[in-house]
Tab-separated table of C-alpha atoms and ligand atoms in Angstrom:
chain	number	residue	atom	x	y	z
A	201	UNK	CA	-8.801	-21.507	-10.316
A	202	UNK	CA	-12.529	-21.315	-9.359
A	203	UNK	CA	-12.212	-25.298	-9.879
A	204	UNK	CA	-9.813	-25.450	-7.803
A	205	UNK	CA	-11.253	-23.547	-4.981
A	206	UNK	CA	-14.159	-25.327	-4.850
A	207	UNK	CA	-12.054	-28.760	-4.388
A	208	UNK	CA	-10.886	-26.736	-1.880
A	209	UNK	CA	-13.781	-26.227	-0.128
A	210	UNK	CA	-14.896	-29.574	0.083
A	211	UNK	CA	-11.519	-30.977	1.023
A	212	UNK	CA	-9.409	-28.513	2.861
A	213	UNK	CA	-10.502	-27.831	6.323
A	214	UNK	CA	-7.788	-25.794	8.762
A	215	UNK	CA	-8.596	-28.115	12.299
A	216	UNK	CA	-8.923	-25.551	14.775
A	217	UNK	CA	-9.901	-22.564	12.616
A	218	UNK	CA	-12.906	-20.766	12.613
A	219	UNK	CA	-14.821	-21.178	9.055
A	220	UNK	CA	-16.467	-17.891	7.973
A	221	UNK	CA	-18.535	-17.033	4.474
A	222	UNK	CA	-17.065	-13.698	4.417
A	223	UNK	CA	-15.680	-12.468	0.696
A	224	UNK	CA	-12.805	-9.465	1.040
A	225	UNK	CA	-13.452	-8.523	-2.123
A	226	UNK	CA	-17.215	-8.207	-2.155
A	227	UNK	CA	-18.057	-4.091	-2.500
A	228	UNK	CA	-19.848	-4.046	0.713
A	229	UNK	CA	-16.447	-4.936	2.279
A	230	UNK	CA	-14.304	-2.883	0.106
A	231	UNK	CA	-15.787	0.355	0.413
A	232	UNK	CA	-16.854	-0.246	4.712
A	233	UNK	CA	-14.475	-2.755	5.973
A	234	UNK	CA	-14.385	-2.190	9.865
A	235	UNK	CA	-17.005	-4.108	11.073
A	236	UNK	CA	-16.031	-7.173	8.958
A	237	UNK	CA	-12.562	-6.350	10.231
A	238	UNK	CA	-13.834	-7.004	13.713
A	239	UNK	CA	-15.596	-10.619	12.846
A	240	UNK	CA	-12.451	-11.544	11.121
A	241	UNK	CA	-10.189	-10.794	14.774
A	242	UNK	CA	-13.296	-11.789	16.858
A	243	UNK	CA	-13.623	-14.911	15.366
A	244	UNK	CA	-9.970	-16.185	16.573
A	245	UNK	CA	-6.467	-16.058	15.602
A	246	UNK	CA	-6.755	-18.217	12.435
A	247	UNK	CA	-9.689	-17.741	10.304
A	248	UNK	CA	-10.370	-19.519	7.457
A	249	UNK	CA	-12.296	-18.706	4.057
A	250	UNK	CA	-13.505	-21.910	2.493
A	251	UNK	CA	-14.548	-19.226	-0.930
A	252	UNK	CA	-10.923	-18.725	-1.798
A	253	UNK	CA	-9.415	-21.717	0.595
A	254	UNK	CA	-7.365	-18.920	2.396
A	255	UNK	CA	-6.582	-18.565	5.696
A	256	UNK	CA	-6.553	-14.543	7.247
A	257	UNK	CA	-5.109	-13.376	10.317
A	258	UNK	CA	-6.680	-10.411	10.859
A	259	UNK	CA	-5.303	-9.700	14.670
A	260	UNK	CA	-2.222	-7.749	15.086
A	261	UNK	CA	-0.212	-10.157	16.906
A	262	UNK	CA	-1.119	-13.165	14.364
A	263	UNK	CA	0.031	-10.914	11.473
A	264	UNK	CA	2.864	-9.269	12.858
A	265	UNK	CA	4.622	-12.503	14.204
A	266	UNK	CA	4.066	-14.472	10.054
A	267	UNK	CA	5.652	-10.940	8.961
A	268	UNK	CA	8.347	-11.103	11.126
A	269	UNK	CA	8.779	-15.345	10.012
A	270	UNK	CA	9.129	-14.909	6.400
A	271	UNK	CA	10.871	-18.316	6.348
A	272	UNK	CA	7.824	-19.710	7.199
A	273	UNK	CA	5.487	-17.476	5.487
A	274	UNK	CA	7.184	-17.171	2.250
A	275	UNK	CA	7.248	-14.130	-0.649
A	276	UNK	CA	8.425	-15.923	-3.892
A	277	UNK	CA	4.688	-17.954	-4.257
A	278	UNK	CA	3.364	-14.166	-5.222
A	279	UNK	CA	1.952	-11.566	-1.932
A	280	UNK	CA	-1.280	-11.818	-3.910
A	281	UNK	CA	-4.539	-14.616	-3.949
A	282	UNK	CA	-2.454	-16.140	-6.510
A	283	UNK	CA	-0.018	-18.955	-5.588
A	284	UNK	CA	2.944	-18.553	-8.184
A	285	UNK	CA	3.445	-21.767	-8.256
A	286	UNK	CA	0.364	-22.833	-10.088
A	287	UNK	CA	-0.440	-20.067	-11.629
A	288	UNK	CA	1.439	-18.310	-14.399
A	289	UNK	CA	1.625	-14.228	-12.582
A	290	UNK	CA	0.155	-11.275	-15.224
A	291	UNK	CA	3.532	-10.352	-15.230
A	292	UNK	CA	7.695	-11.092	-14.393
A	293	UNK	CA	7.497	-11.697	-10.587
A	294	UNK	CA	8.462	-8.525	-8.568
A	295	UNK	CA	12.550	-9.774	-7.669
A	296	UNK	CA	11.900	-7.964	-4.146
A	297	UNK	CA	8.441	-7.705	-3.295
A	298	UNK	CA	7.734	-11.165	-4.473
A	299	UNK	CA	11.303	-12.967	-4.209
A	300	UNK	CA	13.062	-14.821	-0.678
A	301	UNK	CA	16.450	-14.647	0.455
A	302	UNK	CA	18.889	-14.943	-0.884
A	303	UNK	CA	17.738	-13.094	-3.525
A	304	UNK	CA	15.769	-10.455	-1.902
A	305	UNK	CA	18.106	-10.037	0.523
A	306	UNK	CA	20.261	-9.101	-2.506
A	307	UNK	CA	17.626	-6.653	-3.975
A	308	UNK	CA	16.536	-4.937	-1.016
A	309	UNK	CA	19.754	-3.641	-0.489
A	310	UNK	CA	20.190	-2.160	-3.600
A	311	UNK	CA	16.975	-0.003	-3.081
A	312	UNK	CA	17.633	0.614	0.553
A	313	UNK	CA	20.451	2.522	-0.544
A	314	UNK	CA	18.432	4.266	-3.456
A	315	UNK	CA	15.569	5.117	-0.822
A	316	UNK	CA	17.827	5.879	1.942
A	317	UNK	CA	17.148	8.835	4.420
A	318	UNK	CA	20.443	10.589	3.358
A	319	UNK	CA	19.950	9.687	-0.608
A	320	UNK	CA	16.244	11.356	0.199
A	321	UNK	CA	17.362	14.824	1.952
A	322	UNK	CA	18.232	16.766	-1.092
A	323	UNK	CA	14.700	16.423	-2.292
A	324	UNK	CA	13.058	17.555	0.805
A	325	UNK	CA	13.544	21.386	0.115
A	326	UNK	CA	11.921	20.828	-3.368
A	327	UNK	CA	9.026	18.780	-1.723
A	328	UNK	CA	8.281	20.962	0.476
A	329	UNK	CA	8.520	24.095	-2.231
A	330	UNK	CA	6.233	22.784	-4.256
A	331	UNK	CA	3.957	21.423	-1.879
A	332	UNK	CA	3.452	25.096	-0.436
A	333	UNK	CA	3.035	26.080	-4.163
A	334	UNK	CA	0.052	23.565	-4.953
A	335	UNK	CA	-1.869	24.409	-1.532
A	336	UNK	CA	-1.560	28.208	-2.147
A	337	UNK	CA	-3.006	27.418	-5.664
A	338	UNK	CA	-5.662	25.912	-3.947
A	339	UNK	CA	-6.178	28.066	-1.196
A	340	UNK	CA	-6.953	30.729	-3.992
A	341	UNK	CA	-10.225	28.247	-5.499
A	342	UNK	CA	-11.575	27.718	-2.030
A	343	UNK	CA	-13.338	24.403	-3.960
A	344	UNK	CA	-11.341	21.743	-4.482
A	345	UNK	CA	-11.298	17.951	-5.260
A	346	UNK	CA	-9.138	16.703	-2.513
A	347	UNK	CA	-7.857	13.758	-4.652
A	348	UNK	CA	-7.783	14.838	-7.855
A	349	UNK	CA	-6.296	18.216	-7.255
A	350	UNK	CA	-3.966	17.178	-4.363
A	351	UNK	CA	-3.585	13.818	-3.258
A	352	UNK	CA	-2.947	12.876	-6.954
A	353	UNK	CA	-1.442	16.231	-8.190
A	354	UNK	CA	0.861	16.516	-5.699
A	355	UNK	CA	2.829	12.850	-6.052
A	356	UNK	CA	3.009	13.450	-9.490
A	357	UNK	CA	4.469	16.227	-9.448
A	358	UNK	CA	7.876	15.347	-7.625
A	359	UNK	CA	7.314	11.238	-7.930
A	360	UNK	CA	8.425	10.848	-11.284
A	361	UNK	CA	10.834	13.557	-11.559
A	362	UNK	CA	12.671	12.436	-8.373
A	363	UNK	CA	12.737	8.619	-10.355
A	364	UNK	CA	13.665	10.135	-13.376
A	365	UNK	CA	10.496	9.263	-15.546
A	366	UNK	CA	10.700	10.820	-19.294
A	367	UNK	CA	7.431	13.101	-19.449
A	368	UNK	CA	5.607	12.075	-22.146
A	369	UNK	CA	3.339	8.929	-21.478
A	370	UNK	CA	3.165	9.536	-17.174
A	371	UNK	CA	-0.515	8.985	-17.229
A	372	UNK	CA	0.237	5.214	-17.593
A	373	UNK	CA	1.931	5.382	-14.313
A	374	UNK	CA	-1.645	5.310	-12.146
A	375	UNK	CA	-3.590	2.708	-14.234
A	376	UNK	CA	-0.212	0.581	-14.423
A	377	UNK	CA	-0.874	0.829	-10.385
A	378	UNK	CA	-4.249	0.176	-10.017
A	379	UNK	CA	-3.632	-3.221	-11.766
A	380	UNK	CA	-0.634	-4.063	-10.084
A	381	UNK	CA	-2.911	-3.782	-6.789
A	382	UNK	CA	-6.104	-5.053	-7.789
A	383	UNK	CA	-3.891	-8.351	-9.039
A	384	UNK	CA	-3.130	-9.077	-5.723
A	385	UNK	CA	-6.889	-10.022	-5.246
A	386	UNK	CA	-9.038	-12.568	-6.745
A	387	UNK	CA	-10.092	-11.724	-11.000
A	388	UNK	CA	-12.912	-9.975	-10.187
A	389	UNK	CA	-14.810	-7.025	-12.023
A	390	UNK	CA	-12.362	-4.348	-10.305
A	391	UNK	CA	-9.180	-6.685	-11.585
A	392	UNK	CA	-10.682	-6.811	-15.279
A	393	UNK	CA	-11.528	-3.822	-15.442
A	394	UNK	CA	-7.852	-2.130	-14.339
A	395	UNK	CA	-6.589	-4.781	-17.225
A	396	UNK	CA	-8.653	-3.028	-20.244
A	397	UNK	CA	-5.585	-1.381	-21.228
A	398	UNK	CA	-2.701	-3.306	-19.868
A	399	UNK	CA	-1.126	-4.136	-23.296
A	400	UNK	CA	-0.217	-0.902	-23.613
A	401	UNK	CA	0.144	0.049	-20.421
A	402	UNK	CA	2.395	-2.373	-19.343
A	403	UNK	CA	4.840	-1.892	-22.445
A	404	UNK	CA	4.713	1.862	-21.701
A	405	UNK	CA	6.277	0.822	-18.116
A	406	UNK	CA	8.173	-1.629	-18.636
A	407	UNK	CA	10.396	0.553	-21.587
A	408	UNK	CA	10.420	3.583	-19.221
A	409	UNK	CA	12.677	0.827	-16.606
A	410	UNK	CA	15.481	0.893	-19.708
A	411	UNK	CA	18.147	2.543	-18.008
A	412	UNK	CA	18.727	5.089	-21.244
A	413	UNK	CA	14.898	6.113	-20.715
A	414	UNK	CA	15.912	7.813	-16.983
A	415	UNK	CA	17.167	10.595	-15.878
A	416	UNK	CA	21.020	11.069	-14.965
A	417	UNK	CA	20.398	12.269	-11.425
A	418	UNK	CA	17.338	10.550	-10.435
A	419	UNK	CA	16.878	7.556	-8.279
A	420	UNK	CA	16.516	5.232	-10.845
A	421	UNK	CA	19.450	6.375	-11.939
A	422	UNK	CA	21.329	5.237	-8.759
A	423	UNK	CA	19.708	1.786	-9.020
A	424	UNK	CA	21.499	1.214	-12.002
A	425	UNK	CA	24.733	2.644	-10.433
A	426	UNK	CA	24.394	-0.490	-8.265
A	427	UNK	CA	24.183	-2.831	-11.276
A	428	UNK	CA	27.703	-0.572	-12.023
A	429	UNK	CA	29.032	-1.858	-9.128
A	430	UNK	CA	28.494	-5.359	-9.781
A	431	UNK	CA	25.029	-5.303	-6.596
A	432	UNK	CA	22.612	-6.617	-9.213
A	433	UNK	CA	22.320	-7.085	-13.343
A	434	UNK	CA	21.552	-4.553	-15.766
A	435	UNK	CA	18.251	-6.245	-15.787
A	436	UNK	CA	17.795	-6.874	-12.444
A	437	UNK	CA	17.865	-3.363	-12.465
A	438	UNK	CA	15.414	-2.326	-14.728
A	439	UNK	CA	13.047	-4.684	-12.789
A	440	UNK	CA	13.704	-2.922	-9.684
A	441	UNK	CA	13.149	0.340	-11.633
A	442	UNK	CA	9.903	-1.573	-11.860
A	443	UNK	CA	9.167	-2.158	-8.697
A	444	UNK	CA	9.386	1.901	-7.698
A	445	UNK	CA	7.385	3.008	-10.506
A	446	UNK	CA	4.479	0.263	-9.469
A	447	UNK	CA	4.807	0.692	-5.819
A	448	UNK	CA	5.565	4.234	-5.250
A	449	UNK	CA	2.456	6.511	-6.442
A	450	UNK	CA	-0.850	4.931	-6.124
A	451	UNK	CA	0.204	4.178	-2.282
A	452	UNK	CA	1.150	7.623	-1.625
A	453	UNK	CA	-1.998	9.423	-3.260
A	454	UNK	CA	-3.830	6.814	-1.656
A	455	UNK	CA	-2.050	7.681	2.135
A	456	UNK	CA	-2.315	11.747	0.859
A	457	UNK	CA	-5.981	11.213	0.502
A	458	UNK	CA	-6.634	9.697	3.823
A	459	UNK	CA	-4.730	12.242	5.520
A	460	UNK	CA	-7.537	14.833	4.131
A	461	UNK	CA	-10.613	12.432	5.010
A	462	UNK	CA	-8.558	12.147	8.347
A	463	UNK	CA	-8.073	15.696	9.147
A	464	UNK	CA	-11.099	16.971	7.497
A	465	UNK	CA	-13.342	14.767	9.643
A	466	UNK	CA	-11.634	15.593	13.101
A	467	UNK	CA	-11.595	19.139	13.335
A	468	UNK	CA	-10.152	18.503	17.089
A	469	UNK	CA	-7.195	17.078	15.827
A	470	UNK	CA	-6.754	19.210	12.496
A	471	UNK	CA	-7.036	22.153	15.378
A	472	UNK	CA	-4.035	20.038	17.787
A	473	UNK	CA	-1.877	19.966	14.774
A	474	UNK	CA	-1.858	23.654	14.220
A	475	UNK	CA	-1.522	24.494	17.871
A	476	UNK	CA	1.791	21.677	17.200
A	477	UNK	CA	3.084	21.595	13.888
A	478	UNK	CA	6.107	19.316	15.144
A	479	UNK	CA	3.513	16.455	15.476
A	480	UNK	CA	3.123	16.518	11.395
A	481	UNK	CA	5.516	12.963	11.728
A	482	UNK	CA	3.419	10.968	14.128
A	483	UNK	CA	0.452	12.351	12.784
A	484	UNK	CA	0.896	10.682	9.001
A	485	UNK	CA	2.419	7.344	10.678
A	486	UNK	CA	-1.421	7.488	12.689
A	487	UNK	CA	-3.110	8.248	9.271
A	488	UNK	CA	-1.436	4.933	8.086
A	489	UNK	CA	-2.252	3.017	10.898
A	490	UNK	CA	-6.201	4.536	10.772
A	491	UNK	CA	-6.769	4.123	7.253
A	492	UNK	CA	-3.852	1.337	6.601
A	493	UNK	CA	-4.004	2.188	2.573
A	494	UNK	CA	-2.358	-0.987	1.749
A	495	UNK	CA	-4.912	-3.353	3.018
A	496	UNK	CA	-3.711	-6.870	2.742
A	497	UNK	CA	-1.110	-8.594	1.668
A	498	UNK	CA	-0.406	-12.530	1.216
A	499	UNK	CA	1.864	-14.976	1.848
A	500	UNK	CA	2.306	-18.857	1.482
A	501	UNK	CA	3.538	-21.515	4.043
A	502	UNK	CA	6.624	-23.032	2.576
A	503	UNK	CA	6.511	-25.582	5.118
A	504	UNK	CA	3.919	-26.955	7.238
A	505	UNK	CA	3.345	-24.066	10.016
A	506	UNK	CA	1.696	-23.445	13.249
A	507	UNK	CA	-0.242	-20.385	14.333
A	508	UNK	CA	-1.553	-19.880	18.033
A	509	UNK	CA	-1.411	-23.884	17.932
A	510	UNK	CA	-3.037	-24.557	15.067
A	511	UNK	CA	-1.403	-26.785	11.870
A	512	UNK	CA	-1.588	-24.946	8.538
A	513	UNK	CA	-0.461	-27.366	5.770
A	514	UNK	CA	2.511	-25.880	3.232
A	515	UNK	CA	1.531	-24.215	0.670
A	516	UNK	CA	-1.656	-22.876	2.391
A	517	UNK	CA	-2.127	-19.278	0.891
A	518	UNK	CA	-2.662	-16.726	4.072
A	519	UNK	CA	-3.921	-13.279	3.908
A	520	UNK	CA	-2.542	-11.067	5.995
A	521	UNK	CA	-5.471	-8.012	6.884
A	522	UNK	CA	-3.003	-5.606	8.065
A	523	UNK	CA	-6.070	-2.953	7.884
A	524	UNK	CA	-7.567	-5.128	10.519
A	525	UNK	CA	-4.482	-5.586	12.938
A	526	UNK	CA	-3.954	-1.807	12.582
A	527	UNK	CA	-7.418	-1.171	14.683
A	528	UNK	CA	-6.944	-4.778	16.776
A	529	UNK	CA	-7.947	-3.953	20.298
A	530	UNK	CA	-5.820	-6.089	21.681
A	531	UNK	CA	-2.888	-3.935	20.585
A	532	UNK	CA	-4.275	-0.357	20.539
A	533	UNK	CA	-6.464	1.782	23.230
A	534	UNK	CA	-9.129	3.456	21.280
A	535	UNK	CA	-8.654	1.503	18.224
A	536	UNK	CA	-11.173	3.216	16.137
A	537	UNK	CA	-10.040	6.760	17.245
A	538	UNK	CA	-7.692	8.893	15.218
A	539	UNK	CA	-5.158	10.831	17.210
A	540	UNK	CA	-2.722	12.911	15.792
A	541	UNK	CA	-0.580	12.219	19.163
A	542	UNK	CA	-1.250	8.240	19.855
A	543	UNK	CA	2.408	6.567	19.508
A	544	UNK	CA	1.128	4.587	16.396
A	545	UNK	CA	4.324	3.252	15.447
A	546	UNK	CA	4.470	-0.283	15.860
A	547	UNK	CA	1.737	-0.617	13.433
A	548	UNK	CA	2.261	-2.730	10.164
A	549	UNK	CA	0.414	-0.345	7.499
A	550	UNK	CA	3.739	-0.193	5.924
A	551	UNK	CA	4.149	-3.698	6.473
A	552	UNK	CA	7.121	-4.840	9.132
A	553	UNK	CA	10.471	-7.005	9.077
A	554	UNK	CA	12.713	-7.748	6.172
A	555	UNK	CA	10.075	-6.608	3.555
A	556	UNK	CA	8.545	-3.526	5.294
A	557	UNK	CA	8.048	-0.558	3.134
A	558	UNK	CA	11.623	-0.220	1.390
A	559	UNK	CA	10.236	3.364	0.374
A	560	UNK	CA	8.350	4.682	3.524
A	561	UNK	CA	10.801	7.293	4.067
A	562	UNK	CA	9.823	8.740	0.431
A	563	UNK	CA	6.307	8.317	1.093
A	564	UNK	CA	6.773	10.195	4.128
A	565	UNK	CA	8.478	13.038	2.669
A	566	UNK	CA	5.374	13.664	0.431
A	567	UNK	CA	2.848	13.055	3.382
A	568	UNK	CA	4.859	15.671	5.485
A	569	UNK	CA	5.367	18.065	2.895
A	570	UNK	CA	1.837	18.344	2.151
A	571	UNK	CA	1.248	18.179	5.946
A	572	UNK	CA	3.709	20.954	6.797
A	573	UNK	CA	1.814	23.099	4.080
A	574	UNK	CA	-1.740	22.730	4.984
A	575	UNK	CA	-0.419	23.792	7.914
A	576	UNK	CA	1.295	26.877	6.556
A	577	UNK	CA	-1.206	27.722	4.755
A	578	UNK	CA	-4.820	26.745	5.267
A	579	UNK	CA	-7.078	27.674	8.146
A	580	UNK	CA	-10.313	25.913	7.546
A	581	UNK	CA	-10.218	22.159	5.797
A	582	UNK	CA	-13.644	20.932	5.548
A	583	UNK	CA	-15.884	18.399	3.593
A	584	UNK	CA	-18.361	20.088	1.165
A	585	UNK	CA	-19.871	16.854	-0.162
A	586	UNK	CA	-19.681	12.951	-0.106
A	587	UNK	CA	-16.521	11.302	-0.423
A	588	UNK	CA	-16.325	8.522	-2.976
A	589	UNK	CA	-14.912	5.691	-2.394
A	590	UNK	CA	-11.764	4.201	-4.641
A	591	UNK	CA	-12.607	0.624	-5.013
A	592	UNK	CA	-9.257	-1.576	-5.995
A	593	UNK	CA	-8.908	-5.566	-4.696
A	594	UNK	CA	-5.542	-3.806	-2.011
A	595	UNK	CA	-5.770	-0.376	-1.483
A	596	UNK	CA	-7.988	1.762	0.208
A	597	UNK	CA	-9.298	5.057	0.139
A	598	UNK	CA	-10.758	7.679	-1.909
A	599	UNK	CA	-11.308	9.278	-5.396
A	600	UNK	CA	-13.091	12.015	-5.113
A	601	UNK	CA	-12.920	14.004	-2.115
A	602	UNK	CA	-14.930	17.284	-2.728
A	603	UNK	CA	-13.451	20.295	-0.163
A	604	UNK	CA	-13.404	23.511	1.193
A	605	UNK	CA	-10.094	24.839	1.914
A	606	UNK	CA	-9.407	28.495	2.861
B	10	LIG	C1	6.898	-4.379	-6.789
B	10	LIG	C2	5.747	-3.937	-5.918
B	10	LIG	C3	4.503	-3.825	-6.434
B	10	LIG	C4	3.435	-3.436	-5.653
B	10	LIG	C5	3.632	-3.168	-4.328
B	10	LIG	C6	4.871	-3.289	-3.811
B	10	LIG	C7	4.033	-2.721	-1.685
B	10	LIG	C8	5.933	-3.658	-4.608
B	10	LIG	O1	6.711	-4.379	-8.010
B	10	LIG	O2	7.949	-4.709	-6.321
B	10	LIG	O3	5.090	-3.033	-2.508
């Protein structure tokens, strides 16, 4: 690969697009991306990074137009650095996050109606229960490690149950995450690193998919009730089984823990949203679209393309910074402002057309829940010491978030 980038570099030029020796996955970048985020929009709509021979749009109207062209800007080649079609992926391709029709069209149904609002409502009283639970707790220590002790205890306690995860072995379910994102990027330190363990890891996951390791009642449980119906294979099942368990808890802890940095740094607004409880809903979509936890994503041309008249060749990798189209200010007033009021929807931190976030409505359950409780229950959320930044090659955010709640 690093070969083949630097071919790249001397013989793949984008005409029109502005060159720039930036690296996305450099630390400095990682852990502070705004003002890089602003170079990549201010630099034009098609940017191109001659390090990986990528091309990023980075303003919201450049990314949301190749989301919502996924002809053009294609899944199947992998949504990471990697182009699965010259490189062997760590793993068996995702069949919906990194599939086209017809077959995702096939897939996404199939968890649409596992994820679906109505197929989610009767685990919205127990969300909320124990989310009012686990902030009382904490209310009682006063001290508190935002992340550890909520925006990671409280996913797992109603993400794997509401799949239908057997107990024993769960803490492979966050590092089996963290390398699923960080293999999006390029193999860095962050992507080795996540990959110490994946033997085991990986075999831990993948067995828990088997459709006699699930619960009865859960909703992996109802994806293979689909392959019952004839939707999808037995093992297309298990692969979407996959696909929730890989997608489904490092994303929300990461989106929990932004909401805390969020409210805990803008008293003003943590204040607005006790005054007006009923804005908990477009106060988590805003956390999204401030802190856009999901980063990037990729796709590939499958056919020669043009962007805001400029030719991109097929099989040209893009990188779409949704981070960076989620503060463009050519879409938003205020762009760097968090507002627990601004009508943020619109934004694409969950992604947007046919492969937007099949499980936002899940996700949003847990933000709310947790929302609705802090509300409840806490008067005073502050910061009592430096945040520390999570690094991973996709997602952003936090891991260690030291607090005072009371
Ligand atoms: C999947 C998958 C993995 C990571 C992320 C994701 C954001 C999906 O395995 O299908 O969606």
């Amino acid at each position: 690969m690093q070969d083949r980038n630097q071919d790249a570099k001397s013989e793949t030029t984008i005409e029109g697009a502005i060159a720039l020796d930036i690296d996305p996955y450099a630390n400095e970048f990682l852990a502070n991306p705004y003002a890089f985020h602003a170079s990549l929009r201010d630099a034009g709509p098609v940017v191109y990074l001659p390090k990986y021979d990528v091309v990023v749009l980075a303003r919201y109207e450049a990314v949301r137009a190749a989301l919502d062209d996924p002809a053009t800007f294609c899944s199947r080649r992998g949504v990471g650095l990697s182009d699965f079609q010259l490189e062997e992926p760590w793993r068996p391709p995702s069949i919906i996050l990194e599939a086209d029709a017809p077959l995702h069209t096939k897939t996404r149904k199939v968890l649409n109606e596992a994820l679906s609002r109505s197929a989610l409502a009767e685990l919205a009283p127990r969300f909320d229960r124990q989310a009012v639970e686990l902030v009382d707790g904490l209310v009682a220590k006063g001290h508190i490690d935002g992340i550890k002790d909520l925006a990671e205890a409280f996913p797992l306690s109603v993400f794997p149950d509401a799949i239908g995860v057997v107990k024993e072995g769960r803490q492979n379910l966050l590092p089996y995450g963290d390398m699923a994102f960080n293999a999006f990027g390029p193999r860095n330190d962050l992507f080795e690193r996540s990959f110490a363990n994946a033997q085991t890891v990986t075999a831990w996951v993948v067995e828990q998919c088997e459709r006699h390791n699930l619960s009865h009642d859960g909703i992996g449980a109802s994806v293979y009730a689909a392959a019952d119906r004839g939707e999808v294979t037995g093992e297309e099942a298990g692969l979407l089984v996959r696909s929730l368990l890989t997608a489904g808890l490092d994303t929300t802890i990461f989106a929990i823990g932004a909401m805390l940095y969020c409210l805990a740094q803008h008293p003003a607004q943590w204040a607005k949203l006790q005054a007006e409880p009923r804005l908990v809903r477009s106060a988590f979509t805003e956390v999204i679209r401030y802190m856009s936890p999901a980063q990037t994503f990729f796709r590939t041309t499958n056919s020669n393309a043009e962007v805001s008249g400029i030719q991109i060749p097929e099989g040209q990798k893009i990188l779409l910074c949704l981070a960076a189209a989620n503060r463009d200010p050519r879409q938003w007033q205020d762009a760097d402002q968090f507002q627990v009021d601004r009508r943020a929807v619109g934004h694409v931190g969950f992604g947007y057309g046919v492969h937007v976030c099949v499980g936002q409505q899940l996700a949003r359950l847990e933000g709310e829940a947790v929302l609705k409780a802090l509300i409840s229950q806490v008067a005073l959320l502050e910061l009592d010491g430096e945040p520390r930044y999570r690094m991973n090659n996709t997602l952003h955010g936090f891991d260690r978030l030291p607090m005072r709640i009371s």
